[in-house]
Amino acid sequence: QVELAEFGGGLVQAGDSLSLSCVFYGRSFSLYVMGWFRQAPGKERELVAAITPGSSTYEADSVKGRFTLSRDNAKSTVYLQMNSLKPEDTAIYYCAAQHMSTSTYDNWGQGTQVTVSS
């Protein structure tokens, strides 16, 4: 069984930086693709960034060059460093895990609020 816990959300001003972390509780973290999603009020949940077990990364065009995703397999933790934040980055950010043998994110955290004021 997998549980995910996000940390690091908060209220910042435009242009500031914020770091989110997601701790993976369970077995075989190194076999999971880890993703960060976000959902803004009235909008659908979207994939922000993802990282494979081999640390290949994907970032959405809207955050490319500003957000960086990394993982520490020894700590079963994935990090999302968010720089040059914009008001449109305001959302609930969710961590999710996808086992390499599947094609869906089956495990989700509770989410953490990120609010960027202008």
Short mmCIF file of C-alpha atoms in Angstrom, two decimals:
data_model
loop_
_atom_site.label_atom_id
_atom_site.label_comp_id
_atom_site.label_asym_id
_atom_site.label_seq_id
_atom_site.Cartn_x
_atom_site.Cartn_y
_atom_site.Cartn_z
CA GLN A 1 0.00 0.00 0.00
CA VAL A 2 1.25 3.46 -0.92
CA GLU A 3 0.59 6.72 0.83
CA LEU A 4 1.81 10.13 -0.25
CA ALA A 5 2.21 13.26 1.84
CA GLU A 6 2.90 16.71 0.41
CA PHE A 7 4.69 19.49 2.25
CA GLY A 8 5.65 23.05 1.52
CA GLY A 9 2.64 24.91 0.20
CA GLY A 10 1.88 28.46 1.24
CA LEU A 11 1.25 32.06 0.27
CA VAL A 12 3.92 33.90 -1.67
CA GLN A 13 4.20 36.95 -3.88
CA ALA A 14 4.67 36.93 -7.63
CA GLY A 15 8.29 36.33 -8.51
CA ASP A 16 9.02 34.40 -5.32
CA SER A 17 10.12 30.80 -5.06
CA LEU A 18 8.60 27.88 -3.22
CA SER A 19 9.66 24.28 -2.79
CA LEU A 20 7.24 21.40 -2.44
CA SER A 21 8.15 17.94 -1.29
CA CYS A 22 6.29 14.67 -1.44
CA VAL A 23 7.15 11.76 0.81
CA PHE A 24 6.32 8.29 -0.44
CA TYR A 25 5.30 5.78 2.22
CA GLY A 26 5.43 2.27 0.90
CA ARG A 27 7.67 -0.15 -0.88
CA SER A 28 9.71 0.15 -4.04
CA PHE A 29 9.67 3.93 -4.49
CA SER A 30 12.36 3.54 -7.15
CA LEU A 31 9.87 1.67 -9.37
CA TYR A 32 7.41 4.56 -9.53
CA VAL A 33 6.99 7.48 -11.86
CA MET A 34 6.20 10.47 -9.66
CA GLY A 35 4.11 13.36 -10.82
CA TRP A 36 2.93 16.72 -9.58
CA PHE A 37 -0.50 17.84 -10.67
CA ARG A 38 -2.38 21.02 -9.87
CA GLN A 39 -5.96 22.13 -9.91
CA ALA A 40 -7.03 25.74 -9.88
CA PRO A 41 -10.56 26.81 -8.98
CA GLY A 42 -12.93 26.07 -11.83
CA LYS A 43 -10.27 24.31 -13.87
CA GLU A 44 -9.41 20.70 -14.54
CA ARG A 45 -6.51 19.00 -12.86
CA GLU A 46 -3.39 19.22 -14.98
CA LEU A 47 -0.01 17.52 -14.96
CA VAL A 48 2.69 20.00 -14.04
CA ALA A 49 5.77 17.81 -14.00
CA ALA A 50 6.78 14.18 -13.78
CA ILE A 51 9.94 12.22 -13.12
CA THR A 52 10.75 8.64 -14.02
CA PRO A 53 12.64 6.16 -11.84
CA GLY A 54 15.71 7.03 -13.89
CA SER A 55 15.16 10.74 -13.20
CA SER A 56 14.08 11.73 -16.70
CA THR A 57 11.73 14.64 -16.33
CA TYR A 58 8.78 16.22 -18.04
CA GLU A 59 7.55 19.74 -17.40
CA ALA A 60 4.43 21.33 -18.81
CA ASP A 61 5.04 24.23 -21.17
CA SER A 62 3.45 26.61 -18.68
CA VAL A 63 6.14 25.90 -16.08
CA LYS A 64 9.12 24.96 -18.22
CA GLY A 65 12.19 26.91 -17.20
CA ARG A 66 10.62 27.89 -13.88
CA PHE A 67 9.84 24.58 -12.15
CA THR A 68 12.33 21.80 -11.52
CA LEU A 69 11.47 18.29 -10.39
CA SER A 70 13.92 15.96 -8.68
CA ARG A 71 13.83 12.81 -6.60
CA ASP A 72 15.85 11.22 -3.85
CA ASN A 73 15.30 7.48 -3.96
CA ALA A 74 17.14 6.97 -0.67
CA LYS A 75 14.63 9.25 1.06
CA SER A 76 11.61 8.17 -1.00
CA THR A 77 10.96 11.82 -1.67
CA VAL A 78 10.29 13.93 -4.73
CA TYR A 79 10.84 17.67 -4.81
CA LEU A 80 9.28 20.40 -6.91
CA GLN A 81 11.25 23.62 -6.93
CA MET A 82 9.10 26.46 -8.19
CA ASN A 83 10.76 29.72 -9.17
CA SER A 84 9.45 32.96 -10.65
CA LEU A 85 5.97 32.13 -9.46
CA LYS A 86 3.02 33.79 -11.13
CA PRO A 87 -0.54 34.36 -9.90
CA GLU A 88 -1.71 31.80 -12.45
CA ASP A 89 0.31 29.18 -10.59
CA THR A 90 -2.19 29.44 -7.76
CA ALA A 91 -3.75 26.01 -7.25
CA ILE A 92 -3.87 22.96 -5.07
CA TYR A 93 -0.83 20.87 -5.90
CA TYR A 94 -1.09 17.11 -5.71
CA CYS A 95 1.63 14.50 -5.68
CA ALA A 96 0.86 11.26 -7.49
CA ALA A 97 2.59 7.93 -8.06
CA GLN A 98 2.41 5.59 -11.03
CA HIS A 99 3.99 2.17 -10.83
CA MET A 100 6.16 1.37 -13.84
CA SER A 101 3.90 -1.60 -14.69
CA THR A 102 0.80 0.56 -15.07
CA SER A 103 -0.25 3.52 -17.20
CA THR A 104 -2.18 5.48 -14.61
CA TYR A 105 -1.45 7.42 -11.47
CA ASP A 106 -3.14 5.22 -8.89
CA ASN A 107 -1.88 6.86 -5.72
CA TRP A 108 -2.53 10.45 -4.71
CA GLY A 109 -1.67 12.76 -1.88
CA GLN A 110 -4.13 15.05 -0.15
CA GLY A 111 -2.80 18.14 -1.87
CA THR A 112 -1.20 21.33 -0.68
CA GLN A 113 -2.36 24.86 -1.44
CA VAL A 114 -0.07 27.25 -3.28
CA THR A 115 -1.26 30.83 -3.53
CA VAL A 116 0.65 33.45 -5.47
CA SER A 117 -0.41 37.04 -4.94
CA SER A 118 0.19 39.74 -7.52
#
